[in-house]
């Protein structure tokens, strides 16, 4: 029996989960926030307890030390030797990482070089990887890439109709994201449906604060809504998703808000989506409450959100030439019966039909009617578990 940590490092945060493997039992989990700022917060949850401390954490190496000290302080482990593996989520793996990879100095450098594709995420991921390598150099250390699952996309799906040199020289192509989540829920859905994944065409909808939709054919990603970066695709909490690219030069010419690349990126990534249209919140719970109170802008935000999901699902019926099931996951997909009902009610022509009694908060499994040609499922995602399983796979190689 051994213990494995899944790590998801953000620019100023470090989310972790400790597993007993191979039992896949969660022993503890936690979040360190405000790394590099004053009053950083470390939260540890275990045995029904939640412990929090506020202290100044200067960088990811110190954050890792604090997390490991906390594990000992709370008697979750007696010594570091019990930890035999660590798995790190990495956002951008580019074209190179088609599979998870064992950590070496060369691999860390490749992750750092790929920061061009994920400037907010990859440097933070690399900092988390280096921190663990420094403190626990001898354990099995594995990188799991958000993009690997999508490397099976055909060229016609991942290339943009731009001059080819921007692909060959600048690597501009669709990479997608949320790969571990799409792969996990597709495999879980096959189990629920009782069919080999090789016989299924699935449309997986990861709808959280970030959102993406993937067409999965025989277990392989053949197209996905996020693009060169996680800005593309459906509307999100604060991101636009797809918009007419001509809007950008137009706003550069006619407003003061778009003078630098950073300004453009800020508006499209942080001020748009549900937040931008509602003028209120990026959080679907707030949008739903405001909608109930009759707020016009919140209702419009909800309607656009649903419309874009429906259109992507429609596209993927075409890409797959039909589908056996649609799967909802992540914060909104798992919890918002209103969003699921609104999306599916517009897809009845395709053979989708939700059973209202099954489409309740907390629903899991099949929520479509027995007669529906296309099944609809809710499958809670578990990206941390996928990461821990990948570490296990490398240990057993
Ligand atoms: P995630 O990024 O996967 O954590 O998802 C975050 C999103 O899930 C936020 O927009 C939340 O408002 C939404 N969410 C979480 N719980 C609910 C709920 N009960 N009803 C509607 N939306 C929810």
Short mmCIF file of C-alpha atoms and ligand atoms in Angstrom, two decimals:
data_model
loop_
_atom_site.label_atom_id
_atom_site.label_comp_id
_atom_site.label_asym_id
_atom_site.label_seq_id
_atom_site.Cartn_x
_atom_site.Cartn_y
_atom_site.Cartn_z
CA UNK A 1 0.00 0.00 0.00
CA UNK A 2 1.32 3.39 -0.92
CA UNK A 3 0.26 6.98 -0.90
CA UNK A 4 0.10 9.17 -3.98
CA UNK A 5 -0.52 12.91 -4.24
CA UNK A 6 -2.33 14.57 -7.15
CA UNK A 7 -1.20 18.15 -7.67
CA UNK A 8 -2.90 20.92 -9.59
CA UNK A 9 -0.72 24.03 -9.38
CA UNK A 10 -2.07 27.41 -10.48
CA UNK A 11 -0.12 30.66 -10.66
CA UNK A 12 -0.88 31.49 -7.02
CA UNK A 13 -2.48 28.28 -5.79
CA UNK A 14 -1.79 24.61 -5.24
CA UNK A 15 -4.66 22.13 -5.04
CA UNK A 16 -3.81 18.64 -3.81
CA UNK A 17 -5.39 15.31 -2.96
CA UNK A 18 -3.71 12.41 -1.15
CA UNK A 19 -4.76 8.87 -2.08
CA UNK A 20 -4.15 5.45 -0.65
CA UNK A 21 -3.37 3.40 -3.77
CA UNK A 22 -4.33 1.12 -5.36
CA UNK A 23 -7.49 1.31 -3.21
CA UNK A 24 -8.17 4.80 -4.61
CA UNK A 25 -9.18 5.97 -1.14
CA UNK A 26 -8.96 9.73 -0.53
CA UNK A 27 -7.05 10.26 2.74
CA UNK A 28 -6.92 14.05 2.67
CA UNK A 29 -7.20 16.99 0.34
CA UNK A 30 -6.39 20.65 0.45
CA UNK A 31 -5.79 23.96 -1.20
CA UNK A 32 -3.07 26.54 -0.73
CA UNK A 33 -4.13 29.95 -1.99
CA UNK A 34 -2.45 33.36 -2.38
CA UNK A 35 1.06 31.91 -2.89
CA UNK A 36 3.46 34.83 -3.28
CA UNK A 37 1.04 37.27 -1.63
CA UNK A 38 0.57 38.27 2.00
CA UNK A 39 -1.75 36.14 4.12
CA UNK A 40 -1.62 32.94 2.10
CA UNK A 41 -4.26 30.40 3.16
CA UNK A 42 -3.65 26.68 3.54
CA UNK A 43 -6.71 24.47 4.01
CA UNK A 44 -6.49 20.75 4.80
CA UNK A 45 -9.56 18.48 4.85
CA UNK A 46 -9.44 14.98 6.33
CA UNK A 47 -11.62 12.70 8.51
CA UNK A 48 -14.51 15.17 8.31
CA UNK A 49 -12.28 17.96 9.67
CA UNK A 50 -11.27 21.15 7.92
CA UNK A 51 -8.16 22.94 9.22
CA UNK A 52 -7.02 26.31 7.97
CA UNK A 53 -3.94 28.39 8.64
CA UNK A 54 -2.97 31.81 7.36
CA UNK A 55 0.73 32.53 6.81
CA UNK A 56 3.00 34.11 4.23
CA UNK A 57 4.02 31.56 1.57
CA UNK A 58 6.52 33.03 -0.85
CA UNK A 59 6.67 30.38 -3.60
CA UNK A 60 5.58 26.90 -4.69
CA UNK A 61 8.57 25.18 -3.00
CA UNK A 62 7.50 26.60 0.33
CA UNK A 63 3.88 25.66 -0.40
CA UNK A 64 4.93 22.03 -0.97
CA UNK A 65 6.91 22.04 2.29
CA UNK A 66 3.88 23.36 4.18
CA UNK A 67 1.58 20.79 2.63
CA UNK A 68 3.96 17.94 3.56
CA UNK A 69 4.43 19.32 7.09
CA UNK A 70 0.66 19.54 7.49
CA UNK A 71 0.31 15.87 6.50
CA UNK A 72 2.66 14.96 9.37
CA UNK A 73 1.23 17.51 11.81
CA UNK A 74 -2.26 16.05 11.42
CA UNK A 75 -0.98 12.45 11.59
CA UNK A 76 -2.18 11.74 8.05
CA UNK A 77 1.31 10.35 7.41
CA UNK A 78 4.04 9.45 9.90
CA UNK A 79 6.97 10.02 7.53
CA UNK A 80 7.61 11.24 4.00
CA UNK A 81 8.63 7.69 3.02
CA UNK A 82 4.97 6.71 2.89
CA UNK A 83 4.51 8.94 -0.16
CA UNK A 84 5.66 6.92 -3.15
CA UNK A 85 4.18 8.87 -6.03
CA UNK A 86 3.14 12.32 -7.19
CA UNK A 87 1.15 13.24 -10.28
CA UNK A 88 1.08 16.78 -11.65
CA UNK A 89 -1.57 18.22 -13.90
CA UNK A 90 -0.02 20.19 -16.77
CA UNK A 91 -2.26 22.40 -18.89
CA UNK A 92 -0.34 22.60 -22.19
CA UNK A 93 1.50 19.58 -23.57
CA UNK A 94 1.57 20.89 -27.14
CA UNK A 95 1.99 18.36 -29.93
CA UNK A 96 4.81 16.59 -28.16
CA UNK A 97 3.10 14.98 -25.15
CA UNK A 98 0.64 12.45 -26.54
CA UNK A 99 0.71 10.56 -23.24
CA UNK A 100 1.60 11.23 -19.61
CA UNK A 101 5.35 11.36 -18.92
CA UNK A 102 7.82 10.56 -16.15
CA UNK A 103 9.51 13.67 -14.80
CA UNK A 104 13.09 14.33 -15.90
CA UNK A 105 14.97 17.62 -16.12
CA UNK A 106 14.48 17.55 -19.91
CA UNK A 107 10.71 17.06 -19.53
CA UNK A 108 10.44 19.97 -17.07
CA UNK A 109 12.28 22.18 -19.55
CA UNK A 110 9.86 21.14 -22.29
CA UNK A 111 6.93 22.10 -20.02
CA UNK A 112 8.57 25.49 -19.42
CA UNK A 113 9.10 25.98 -23.16
CA UNK A 114 5.41 25.23 -23.74
CA UNK A 115 4.55 28.24 -21.54
CA UNK A 116 4.05 30.16 -24.78
CA UNK A 117 0.83 28.15 -25.19
CA UNK A 118 -0.37 28.57 -21.57
CA UNK A 119 1.38 31.57 -20.07
CA UNK A 120 -0.68 31.57 -16.86
CA UNK A 121 -0.60 27.84 -16.22
CA UNK A 122 2.57 26.09 -17.43
CA UNK A 123 5.09 28.15 -15.40
CA UNK A 124 3.02 27.44 -12.26
CA UNK A 125 2.83 23.74 -13.15
CA UNK A 126 6.60 23.65 -13.65
CA UNK A 127 7.16 25.39 -10.29
CA UNK A 128 5.07 22.71 -8.53
CA UNK A 129 6.99 19.94 -10.32
CA UNK A 130 10.38 21.43 -9.38
CA UNK A 131 9.28 21.88 -5.76
CA UNK A 132 8.37 18.19 -5.38
CA UNK A 133 11.52 17.09 -7.20
CA UNK A 134 13.62 19.08 -4.76
CA UNK A 135 11.91 17.81 -1.61
CA UNK A 136 11.02 14.22 -2.63
CA UNK A 137 13.52 13.42 -5.41
CA UNK A 138 13.15 9.63 -5.36
CA UNK A 139 9.40 9.07 -5.72
CA UNK A 140 7.61 8.20 -8.98
CA UNK A 141 6.76 11.58 -10.45
CA UNK A 142 4.39 11.76 -13.44
CA UNK A 143 3.04 14.59 -15.56
CA UNK A 144 -0.52 14.32 -16.85
CA UNK A 145 -1.41 16.71 -19.66
CA UNK A 146 -4.81 18.33 -20.27
CA UNK A 147 -4.09 18.20 -23.97
CA UNK A 148 -2.92 14.56 -24.43
CA UNK A 149 -6.41 13.13 -24.94
CA UNK A 150 -6.98 15.53 -27.83
CA UNK A 151 -3.83 14.59 -29.75
CA UNK A 152 -5.96 11.99 -31.58
CA UNK A 153 -7.86 14.75 -33.43
CA UNK A 154 -7.52 14.56 -37.22
CA UNK A 155 -5.64 17.36 -38.96
CA UNK A 156 -8.84 18.75 -40.50
CA UNK A 157 -10.16 19.34 -36.96
CA UNK A 158 -7.05 20.81 -35.36
CA UNK A 159 -5.83 23.06 -38.19
CA UNK A 160 -7.19 26.59 -38.62
CA UNK A 161 -7.84 28.07 -42.06
CA UNK A 162 -4.94 30.52 -41.63
CA UNK A 163 -1.82 30.72 -43.83
CA UNK A 164 0.09 27.48 -43.15
CA UNK A 165 3.20 29.24 -41.88
CA UNK A 166 1.37 30.16 -38.67
CA UNK A 167 1.05 26.45 -38.00
CA UNK A 168 4.51 25.39 -39.14
CA UNK A 169 6.39 28.35 -37.64
CA UNK A 170 4.17 29.47 -34.75
CA UNK A 171 2.43 26.19 -33.79
CA UNK A 172 -1.01 27.81 -34.07
CA UNK A 173 -3.51 24.93 -34.07
CA UNK A 174 -6.27 23.56 -31.87
CA UNK A 175 -4.95 21.81 -28.75
CA UNK A 176 -8.12 21.66 -26.62
CA UNK A 177 -8.20 21.23 -22.84
CA UNK A 178 -9.95 19.35 -20.00
CA UNK A 179 -8.66 16.15 -21.65
CA UNK A 180 -8.44 14.09 -18.46
CA UNK A 181 -12.03 14.97 -17.63
CA UNK A 182 -13.43 14.18 -21.08
CA UNK A 183 -11.58 10.87 -21.19
CA UNK A 184 -12.66 9.88 -17.67
CA UNK A 185 -16.38 10.62 -18.14
CA UNK A 186 -16.41 8.93 -21.56
CA UNK A 187 -15.01 5.74 -20.02
CA UNK A 188 -17.38 5.92 -17.05
CA UNK A 189 -20.33 6.47 -19.41
CA UNK A 190 -19.39 3.32 -21.36
CA UNK A 191 -19.52 1.36 -18.09
CA UNK A 192 -22.94 2.82 -17.21
CA UNK A 193 -24.23 2.06 -20.72
CA UNK A 194 -22.79 -1.48 -20.51
CA UNK A 195 -21.02 -1.25 -23.88
CA UNK A 196 -17.33 -1.30 -24.91
CA UNK A 197 -16.19 2.26 -25.53
CA UNK A 198 -14.97 1.11 -28.99
CA UNK A 199 -18.63 0.79 -29.99
CA UNK A 200 -19.76 4.22 -28.82
CA UNK A 201 -20.03 7.73 -30.19
CA UNK A 202 -20.21 10.19 -27.29
CA UNK A 203 -20.52 13.95 -26.84
CA UNK A 204 -18.96 14.92 -23.52
CA UNK A 205 -19.86 18.31 -22.03
CA UNK A 206 -17.49 19.57 -19.33
CA UNK A 207 -19.45 22.62 -18.18
CA UNK A 208 -17.90 24.44 -15.24
CA UNK A 209 -16.45 27.89 -14.87
CA UNK A 210 -14.34 26.85 -17.85
CA UNK A 211 -16.33 24.79 -20.34
CA UNK A 212 -15.58 22.55 -23.29
CA UNK A 213 -17.40 19.98 -25.39
CA UNK A 214 -15.73 17.00 -27.07
CA UNK A 215 -16.75 14.55 -29.78
CA UNK A 216 -15.48 11.11 -28.70
CA UNK A 217 -15.48 8.34 -31.30
CA UNK A 218 -14.54 4.83 -30.12
CA UNK A 219 -12.88 6.34 -27.03
CA UNK A 220 -10.80 8.87 -29.00
CA UNK A 221 -11.22 12.64 -29.11
CA UNK A 222 -11.98 13.60 -32.72
CA UNK A 223 -12.89 17.23 -32.08
CA UNK A 224 -13.18 19.59 -29.13
CA UNK A 225 -14.54 23.09 -28.64
CA UNK A 226 -11.57 24.75 -26.94
CA UNK A 227 -8.94 25.83 -29.39
CA UNK A 228 -5.38 27.13 -29.49
CA UNK A 229 -6.09 28.27 -25.91
CA UNK A 230 -8.92 27.63 -23.44
CA UNK A 231 -10.62 30.82 -24.67
CA UNK A 232 -12.28 29.21 -27.69
CA UNK A 233 -15.52 27.25 -27.96
CA UNK A 234 -18.65 27.71 -25.86
CA UNK A 235 -19.40 30.73 -23.65
CA UNK A 236 -17.96 30.40 -20.12
CA UNK A 237 -18.05 32.07 -16.71
CA UNK A 238 -15.80 34.97 -17.72
CA UNK A 239 -14.60 33.89 -21.21
CA UNK A 240 -16.24 34.68 -24.52
CA UNK A 241 -15.78 31.35 -26.28
CA UNK A 242 -15.91 31.77 -30.08
CA UNK A 243 -16.51 35.29 -31.40
CA UNK A 244 -16.01 36.89 -34.81
CA UNK A 245 -12.26 37.71 -34.82
CA UNK A 246 -12.97 40.98 -36.67
CA UNK A 247 -14.47 42.34 -33.43
CA UNK A 248 -10.95 42.71 -32.03
CA UNK A 249 -9.42 45.10 -34.60
CA UNK A 250 -12.75 46.98 -34.64
CA UNK A 251 -12.64 47.56 -30.87
CA UNK A 252 -8.93 48.43 -31.06
CA UNK A 253 -9.83 51.22 -33.44
CA UNK A 254 -12.96 52.46 -31.74
CA UNK A 255 -12.44 52.10 -27.95
CA UNK A 256 -9.71 52.73 -25.39
CA UNK A 257 -10.13 49.30 -23.82
CA UNK A 258 -8.15 47.33 -26.42
CA UNK A 259 -4.80 49.10 -26.74
CA UNK A 260 -2.42 46.25 -25.87
CA UNK A 261 -2.50 42.43 -26.28
CA UNK A 262 -2.87 42.19 -22.48
CA UNK A 263 -5.96 44.44 -22.55
CA UNK A 264 -7.55 42.31 -25.24
CA UNK A 265 -6.76 39.13 -23.39
CA UNK A 266 -8.11 40.57 -20.14
CA UNK A 267 -11.49 41.57 -21.60
CA UNK A 268 -11.98 38.32 -23.52
CA UNK A 269 -10.78 36.03 -20.70
CA UNK A 270 -11.85 37.79 -17.53
CA UNK A 271 -14.65 40.27 -18.24
CA UNK A 272 -16.84 38.40 -20.69
CA UNK A 273 -19.06 35.31 -20.66
CA UNK A 274 -21.78 35.05 -17.99
CA UNK A 275 -20.13 37.91 -16.09
CA UNK A 276 -19.95 40.25 -19.05
CA UNK A 277 -23.49 39.71 -20.30
CA UNK A 278 -25.23 39.60 -16.91
CA UNK A 279 -23.19 42.57 -15.66
CA UNK A 280 -23.31 40.79 -12.34
CA UNK A 281 -21.67 37.41 -11.77
CA UNK A 282 -19.74 34.61 -13.47
CA UNK A 283 -21.32 32.08 -11.13
CA UNK A 284 -24.23 30.06 -12.54
CA UNK A 285 -25.94 29.93 -9.13
CA UNK A 286 -26.11 33.74 -9.07
CA UNK A 287 -27.35 33.80 -12.68
CA UNK A 288 -30.12 31.32 -11.88
CA UNK A 289 -31.23 33.28 -8.77
CA UNK A 290 -31.25 36.58 -10.69
CA UNK A 291 -33.20 34.92 -13.48
CA UNK A 292 -35.84 33.72 -11.03
CA UNK A 293 -36.13 37.30 -9.78
CA UNK A 294 -36.87 38.37 -13.38
CA UNK A 295 -33.50 39.99 -14.21
CA UNK A 296 -33.37 40.52 -18.00
CA UNK A 297 -29.57 40.52 -18.39
CA UNK A 298 -29.12 37.37 -16.30
CA UNK A 299 -31.79 35.64 -18.38
CA UNK A 300 -30.03 36.71 -21.57
CA UNK A 301 -26.69 35.43 -20.22
CA UNK A 302 -28.31 32.07 -19.42
CA UNK A 303 -29.94 31.89 -22.85
CA UNK A 304 -26.71 32.63 -24.75
CA UNK A 305 -24.87 30.10 -22.57
CA UNK A 306 -27.38 27.36 -23.40
CA UNK A 307 -27.55 28.34 -27.08
CA UNK A 308 -23.78 27.94 -27.56
CA UNK A 309 -23.77 24.52 -25.88
CA UNK A 310 -26.66 23.36 -28.10
CA UNK A 311 -24.87 24.57 -31.22
CA UNK A 312 -21.66 22.69 -30.35
CA UNK A 313 -23.62 19.53 -29.60
CA UNK A 314 -25.32 19.99 -32.99
CA UNK A 315 -21.90 20.30 -34.67
CA UNK A 316 -20.69 17.15 -33.00
CA UNK A 317 -23.74 15.16 -34.11
CA UNK A 318 -22.46 16.07 -37.58
CA UNK A 319 -18.79 15.33 -36.82
CA UNK A 320 -19.68 11.91 -35.40
CA UNK A 321 -22.54 11.29 -37.85
CA UNK A 322 -24.87 10.65 -34.90
CA UNK A 323 -24.23 9.91 -31.24
CA UNK A 324 -25.22 7.32 -28.66
CA UNK A 325 -25.05 9.58 -25.63
CA UNK A 326 -24.47 13.10 -24.32
CA UNK A 327 -22.64 13.36 -21.00
CA UNK A 328 -22.77 16.30 -18.61
CA UNK A 329 -20.02 16.91 -16.06
CA UNK A 330 -18.22 19.59 -13.95
CA UNK A 331 -19.77 22.24 -11.66
CA UNK A 332 -22.66 23.31 -13.89
CA UNK A 333 -23.06 20.06 -15.84
CA UNK A 334 -23.30 18.03 -12.63
CA UNK A 335 -25.41 20.44 -10.58
CA UNK A 336 -27.61 22.60 -12.78
CA UNK A 337 -30.76 20.71 -13.70
CA UNK A 338 -31.95 23.99 -15.29
CA UNK A 339 -29.03 24.13 -17.76
CA UNK A 340 -29.34 20.42 -18.64
CA UNK A 341 -33.09 20.73 -19.18
CA UNK A 342 -32.71 23.87 -21.32
CA UNK A 343 -29.94 22.33 -23.47
CA UNK A 344 -31.67 19.00 -24.06
CA UNK A 345 -35.16 20.43 -24.64
CA UNK A 346 -33.82 22.04 -27.83
CA UNK A 347 -32.40 18.76 -29.15
CA UNK A 348 -35.56 16.64 -29.37
CA UNK A 349 -35.28 16.37 -33.17
CA UNK A 350 -32.00 14.48 -32.68
CA UNK A 351 -33.72 11.95 -30.42
CA UNK A 352 -32.84 13.45 -27.01
CA UNK A 353 -35.45 13.45 -24.25
CA UNK A 354 -34.85 14.02 -20.55
CA UNK A 355 -36.96 12.35 -17.83
CA UNK A 356 -37.87 15.28 -15.50
CA UNK A 357 -38.06 13.02 -12.42
CA UNK A 358 -34.46 11.91 -13.04
CA UNK A 359 -33.09 15.35 -13.89
CA UNK A 360 -32.79 16.53 -10.30
CA UNK A 361 -29.94 18.14 -8.37
CA UNK A 362 -27.47 15.44 -7.39
CA UNK A 363 -28.57 13.18 -10.24
CA UNK A 364 -26.02 10.66 -11.47
CA UNK A 365 -26.17 8.18 -14.34
CA UNK A 366 -28.80 8.10 -17.07
CA UNK A 367 -31.37 10.94 -16.94
CA UNK A 368 -33.00 10.39 -20.36
CA UNK A 369 -36.30 8.57 -20.95
CA UNK A 370 -36.07 4.82 -21.74
CA UNK A 371 -37.30 5.53 -25.31
CA UNK A 372 -34.78 8.29 -26.07
CA UNK A 373 -32.57 7.42 -29.05
CA UNK A 374 -29.67 9.43 -27.60
CA UNK A 375 -29.03 8.74 -23.91
CA UNK A 376 -28.25 11.65 -21.60
CA UNK A 377 -26.01 11.01 -18.60
CA UNK A 378 -24.62 12.93 -15.64
CA UNK A 379 -21.17 11.66 -14.64
CA UNK A 380 -19.23 13.49 -11.90
CA UNK A 381 -15.71 14.13 -13.14
CA UNK A 382 -12.63 13.23 -11.10
CA UNK A 383 -9.48 14.67 -12.62
CA UNK A 384 -7.45 14.08 -9.42
CA UNK A 385 -8.23 10.36 -9.52
CA UNK A 386 -7.19 10.12 -13.18
CA UNK A 387 -3.85 11.68 -12.20
CA UNK A 388 -3.36 9.24 -9.29
CA UNK A 389 -4.19 6.32 -11.63
CA UNK A 390 -1.60 7.54 -14.13
CA UNK A 391 1.06 7.50 -11.39
CA UNK A 392 0.00 3.94 -10.57
CA UNK A 393 0.28 2.96 -14.24
CA UNK A 394 3.86 4.24 -14.42
CA UNK A 395 4.79 2.53 -11.13
CA UNK A 396 3.63 -0.78 -12.55
CA UNK A 397 5.49 -0.43 -15.86
P1 LIG B 1 -16.28 24.19 -11.77
O1 LIG B 1 -15.42 25.16 -12.53
O2 LIG B 1 -16.37 22.84 -12.40
O3 LIG B 1 -15.93 24.13 -10.31
O4 LIG B 1 -17.78 24.78 -11.82
C1 LIG B 1 -18.11 26.03 -11.27
C2 LIG B 1 -19.51 26.42 -11.75
O5 LIG B 1 -20.47 25.46 -11.28
C3 LIG B 1 -19.97 27.79 -11.22
O6 LIG B 1 -20.56 28.55 -12.28
C4 LIG B 1 -21.04 27.39 -10.23
O7 LIG B 1 -22.04 28.37 -10.11
C5 LIG B 1 -21.62 26.14 -10.86
N1 LIG B 1 -22.42 25.41 -9.88
C6 LIG B 1 -22.00 24.73 -8.79
N2 LIG B 1 -23.06 24.24 -8.10
C7 LIG B 1 -24.18 24.62 -8.77
C8 LIG B 1 -25.59 24.43 -8.59
N3 LIG B 1 -26.05 23.75 -7.55
N4 LIG B 1 -26.44 24.96 -9.50
C9 LIG B 1 -25.97 25.66 -10.57
N5 LIG B 1 -24.66 25.88 -10.80
C10 LIG B 1 -23.78 25.36 -9.93
#
